[in-house]
Structures are given as structure tokens and as C-alpha cells.
XYZ file of C-alpha atoms in Angstrom:
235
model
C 1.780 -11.457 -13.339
C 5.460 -10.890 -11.760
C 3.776 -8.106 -9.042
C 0.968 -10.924 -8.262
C 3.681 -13.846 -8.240
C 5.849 -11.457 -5.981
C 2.789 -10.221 -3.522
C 1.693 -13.902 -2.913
C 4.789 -15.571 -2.647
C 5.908 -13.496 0.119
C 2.689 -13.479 1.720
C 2.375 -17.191 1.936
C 6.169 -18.237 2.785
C 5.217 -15.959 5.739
C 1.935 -17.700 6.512
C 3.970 -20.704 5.965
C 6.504 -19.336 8.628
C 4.026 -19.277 10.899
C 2.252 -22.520 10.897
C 5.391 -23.362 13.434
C 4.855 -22.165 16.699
C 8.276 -20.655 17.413
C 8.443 -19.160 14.102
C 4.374 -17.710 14.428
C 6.008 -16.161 18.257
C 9.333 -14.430 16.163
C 7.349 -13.001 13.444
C 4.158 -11.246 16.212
C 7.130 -9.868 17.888
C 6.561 -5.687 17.936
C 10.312 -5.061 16.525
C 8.518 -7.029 13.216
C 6.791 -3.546 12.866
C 9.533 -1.259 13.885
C 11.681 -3.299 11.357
C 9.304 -2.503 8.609
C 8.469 0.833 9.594
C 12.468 1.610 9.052
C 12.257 -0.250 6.403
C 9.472 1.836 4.407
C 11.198 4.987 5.802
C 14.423 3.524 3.638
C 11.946 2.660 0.866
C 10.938 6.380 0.842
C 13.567 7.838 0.548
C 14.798 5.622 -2.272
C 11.506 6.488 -4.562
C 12.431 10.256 -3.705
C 15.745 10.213 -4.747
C 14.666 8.073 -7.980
C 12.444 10.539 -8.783
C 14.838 13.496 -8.576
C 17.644 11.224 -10.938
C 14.586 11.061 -13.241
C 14.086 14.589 -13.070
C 17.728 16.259 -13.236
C 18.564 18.187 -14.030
C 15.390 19.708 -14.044
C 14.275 19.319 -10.834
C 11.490 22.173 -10.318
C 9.293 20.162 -12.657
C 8.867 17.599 -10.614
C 9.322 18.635 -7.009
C 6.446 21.278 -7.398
C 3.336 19.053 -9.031
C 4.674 16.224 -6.189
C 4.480 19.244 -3.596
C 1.157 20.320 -4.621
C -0.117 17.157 -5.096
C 0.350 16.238 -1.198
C -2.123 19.401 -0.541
C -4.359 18.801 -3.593
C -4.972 15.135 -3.346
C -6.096 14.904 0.190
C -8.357 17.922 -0.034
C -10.116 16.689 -2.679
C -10.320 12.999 -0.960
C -12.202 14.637 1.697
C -14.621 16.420 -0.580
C -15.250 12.856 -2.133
C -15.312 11.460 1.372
C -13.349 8.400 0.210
C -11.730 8.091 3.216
C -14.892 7.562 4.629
C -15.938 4.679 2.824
C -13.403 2.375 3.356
C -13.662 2.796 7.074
C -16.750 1.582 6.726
C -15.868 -2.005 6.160
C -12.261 -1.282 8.368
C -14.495 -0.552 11.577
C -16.247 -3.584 10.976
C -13.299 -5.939 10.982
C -11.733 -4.083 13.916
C -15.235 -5.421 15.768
C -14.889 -8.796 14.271
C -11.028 -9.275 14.968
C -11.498 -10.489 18.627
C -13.687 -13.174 17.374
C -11.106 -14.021 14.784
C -10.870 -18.100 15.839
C -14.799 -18.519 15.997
C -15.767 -16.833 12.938
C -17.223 -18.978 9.719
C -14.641 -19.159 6.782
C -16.398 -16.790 4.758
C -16.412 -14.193 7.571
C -12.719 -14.843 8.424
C -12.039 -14.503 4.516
C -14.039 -11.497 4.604
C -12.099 -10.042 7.281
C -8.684 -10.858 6.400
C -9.449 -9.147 3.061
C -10.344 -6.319 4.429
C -6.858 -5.897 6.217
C -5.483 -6.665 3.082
C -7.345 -5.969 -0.016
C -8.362 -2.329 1.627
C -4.585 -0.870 1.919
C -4.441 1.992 -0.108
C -0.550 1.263 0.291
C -1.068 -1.938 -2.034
C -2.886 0.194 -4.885
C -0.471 2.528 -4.677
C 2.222 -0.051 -4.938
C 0.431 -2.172 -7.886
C 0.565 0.799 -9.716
C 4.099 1.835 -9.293
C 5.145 -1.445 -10.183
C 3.183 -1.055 -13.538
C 4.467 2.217 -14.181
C 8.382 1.407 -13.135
C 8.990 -1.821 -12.690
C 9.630 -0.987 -9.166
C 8.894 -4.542 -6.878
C 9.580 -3.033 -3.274
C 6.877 -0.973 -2.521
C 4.891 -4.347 -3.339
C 7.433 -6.829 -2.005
C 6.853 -4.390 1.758
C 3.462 -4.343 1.174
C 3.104 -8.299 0.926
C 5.841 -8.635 4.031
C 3.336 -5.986 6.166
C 0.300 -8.357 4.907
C 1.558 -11.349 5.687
C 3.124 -10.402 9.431
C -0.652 -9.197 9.377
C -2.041 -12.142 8.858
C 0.319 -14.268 11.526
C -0.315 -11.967 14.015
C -4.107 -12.683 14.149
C -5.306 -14.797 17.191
C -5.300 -18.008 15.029
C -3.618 -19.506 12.375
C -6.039 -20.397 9.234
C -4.315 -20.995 6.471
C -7.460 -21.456 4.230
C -8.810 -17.707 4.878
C -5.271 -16.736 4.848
C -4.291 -18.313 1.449
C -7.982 -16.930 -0.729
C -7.684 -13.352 0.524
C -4.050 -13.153 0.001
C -4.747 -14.113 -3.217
C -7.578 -11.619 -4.217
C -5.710 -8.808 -2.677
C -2.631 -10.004 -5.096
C -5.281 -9.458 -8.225
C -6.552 -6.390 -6.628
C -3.069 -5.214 -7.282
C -2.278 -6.826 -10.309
C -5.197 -4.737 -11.647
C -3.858 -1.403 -10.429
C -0.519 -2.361 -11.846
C -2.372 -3.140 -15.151
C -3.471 0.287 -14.743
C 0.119 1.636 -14.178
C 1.484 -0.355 -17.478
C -1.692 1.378 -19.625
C -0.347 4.978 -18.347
C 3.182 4.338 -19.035
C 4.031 5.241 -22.089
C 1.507 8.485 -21.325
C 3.689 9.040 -18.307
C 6.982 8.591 -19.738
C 6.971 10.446 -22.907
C 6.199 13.669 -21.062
C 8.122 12.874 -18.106
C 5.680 12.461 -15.422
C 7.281 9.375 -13.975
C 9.567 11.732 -11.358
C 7.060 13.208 -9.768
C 4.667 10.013 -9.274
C 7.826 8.432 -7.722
C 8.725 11.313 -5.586
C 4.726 11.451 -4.871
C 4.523 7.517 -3.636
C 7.986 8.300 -1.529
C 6.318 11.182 0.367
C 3.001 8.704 0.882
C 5.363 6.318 2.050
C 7.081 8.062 4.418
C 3.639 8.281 6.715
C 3.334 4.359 6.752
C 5.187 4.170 9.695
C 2.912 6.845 11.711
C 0.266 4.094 11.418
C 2.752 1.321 11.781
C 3.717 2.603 14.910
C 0.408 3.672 16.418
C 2.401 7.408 16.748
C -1.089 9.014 14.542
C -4.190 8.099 12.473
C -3.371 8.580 8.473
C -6.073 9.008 6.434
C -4.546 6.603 3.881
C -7.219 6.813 1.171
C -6.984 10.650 1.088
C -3.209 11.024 1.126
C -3.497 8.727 -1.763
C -4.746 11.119 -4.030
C -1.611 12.791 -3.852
C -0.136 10.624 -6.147
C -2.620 11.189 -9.102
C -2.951 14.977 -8.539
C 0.675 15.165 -8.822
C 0.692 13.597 -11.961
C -1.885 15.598 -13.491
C -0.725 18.569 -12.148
C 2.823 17.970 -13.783
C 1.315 17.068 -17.101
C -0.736 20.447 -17.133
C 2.444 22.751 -16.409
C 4.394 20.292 -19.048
């Protein structure tokens, strides 16, 4: 309940925000992205460096599953074509996001949960939160969501406020899966390398923040699982 009260608070002070005009122009501003690109750059380097205090002094343990885990994990998202999947529903709310304004409520619901409920930057960050008690993977992720969400071509705060919602649950349930593997994790000290894991899948955020290159998100996710696993088997 403290990730979902954190995601969705966040998310609608910011769609609050931008009910006013000049606040709506400050937040759709392009350094709003650079500023959270740097800031997930910051954030990844943090979870590294958390990891490796969890680690020490042993460090090898956890720096070679995370390592392996960033080749592993992708390669077997693209045999399961997962990536593929969730562009699926992605390409169609890139179509629909012109008519943004006109669309029914349930299609503008749909669509704004599909920009936010289809991040695999928010499971990612449920989870850590359940495993760690880490909030700022999920506090950025809500900030990214709800600058999202103001920077649409119209401000509807009833589409805005029911997906921001279900993508908070969405989370809450991945973070309910993080607090079930805790205690797993932690008594055989695979905690370091899913942090150092998440840091290196958040330090490609910003590529797609930034338009620089196309991350296949739902691939590079595995990473974080694989490592895991792959640190439990050589434990």
C-alpha cells in the first residue's frame, strides 16, 4: 500500500499541476525530460553502488550473475518474443494519441493506460520496492507518468485519475511479488545483484527519454530475473 499511495500521489499532484495553464506549459517543457533523464542516470548509479555495499566485500558474486544477466535476459525475451507483445497495444496508442481530445472516455482510459500500465520500468520498480524498500525507482516512475499524462493534447482528469490508478495496482502487485521473494532473496544474498541488475536497466531509460535509441524495454527486463537466478545457482 505505501508503493501504491506513493505512485498515485505523485501522479495526481502532477495532473493537479497541470489543470493550470501556466503550470500544464512548465511541466510539457522538454528540459522536464532531460531533468528526469539525469535524474534516473543519478538513480542508477545509486542502485549500483547499493548493490556493491550489499555485496562487499564479496563483490564477484554479485557483479557476475548481474553481468550475465544483461546478456541472458534479453536473449531469452526475444526467444519469448515478449517484446513483441506489448508493442502490440503501444503501436496502437501511438495511432490513437493525435486523436487524444476526441476520443470516448473508455478509449482515452484505454490509452493512457497503455502509456502507463505497459512500462516495464514500473514492474521493475514495484518489485524493487517489495524486495528493498527502495521508493525512487517508483517515486521516478510516477513523476515520468504523470509529466506523461500533462503533456497529452488535453487535459482529462477523469481518464487521467482511473488509469493512474490501475497502473498504481499493477505495481502494487509486482511489489507484492517482490515482498513474497524477500526473505528467498535475502537469506542467500541475492538482493546485490537484483539492485545492481535494476541500476544497469535504469541507466538505458534515458536513451528512450531522450529519443537518442529504441530500448527494447520488455527484453532488457529480463535481466533482472536472470540475474537473480543465475546468482542463486552459483550460491
Amino acid at each position: 500500500m505505501v508503493g501504491f499511495a506513493i505512485y498515485v500521489g505523485i501522479v495526481g499532484f502532477l495532473v493537479v499541476m497541470g489543470a493550470c495553464g501556466a503550470s500544464r506549459a512548465w511541466l510539457r517543457q522538454p528540459a522536464m525530460r532531460s531533468t528526469l533523464a539525469a535524474a534516473a542516470v543519478v538513480m542508477a548509479v545509486i542502485l549500483v553502488l547499493r548493490g556493491l555495499a550489499l555485496a562487499s566485500p564479496r563483490f564477484w558474486p554479485a557483479v557476475l550473475p548481474a553481468a550475465a544477466g544483461i546478456v541472458v535476459g534479453p536473449l531469452i525475451g526475444r526467444a519469448l518474443r515478449i517484446q513483441e507483445c506489448i508493442n502490440l497495444p503501444v503501436q496502437w496508442g501511438a495511432k490513437m494519441l493525435h486523436r487524444f481530445p476526441a476520443l470516448a472516455s473508455r478509449d482515452a482510459f484505454l490509452l493512457c493506460l497503455v502509456l502507463l500500465a505497459l512500462n516495464p520500468a514500473g514492474w521493475l520498480a514495484g518489485w524493487l520496492h517489495g524486495v528493498s524498500d527502495d521508493p525512487l525507482c517508483l517515486a521516478w516512475k510516477a513523476a515520468m507518468d504523470g509529466i506523461t499524462l500533462v503533456g497529452l493534447t488535453s487535459w482529462r482528469p477523469g481518464p487521467f485519475a482511473v488509469a493512474a490508478i490501475v497502473s498504481g495496482v499493477v505495481q502494487s502487485i509486482a511489489g507484492i511479488a517482490g515482498m513474497e521473494a524477500r526473505r528467498w532473496m535475502e537469506s542467500r544474498g541475492l538482493v546485490a545483484p537484483c539492485m545492481i541488475a535494476v541500476g544497469i536497466f535504469w541507466l538505458t531509460l534515458p536513451l528512450l527519454l531522450l529519443g537518442i535509441r529504441k530500448v527494447p524495454l520488455a527484453r532488457l527486463m529480463l535481466a533482472v530475473p536472470a540475474a537473480v537466478l543465475l546468482a542463486a545457482w552459483l550460491s
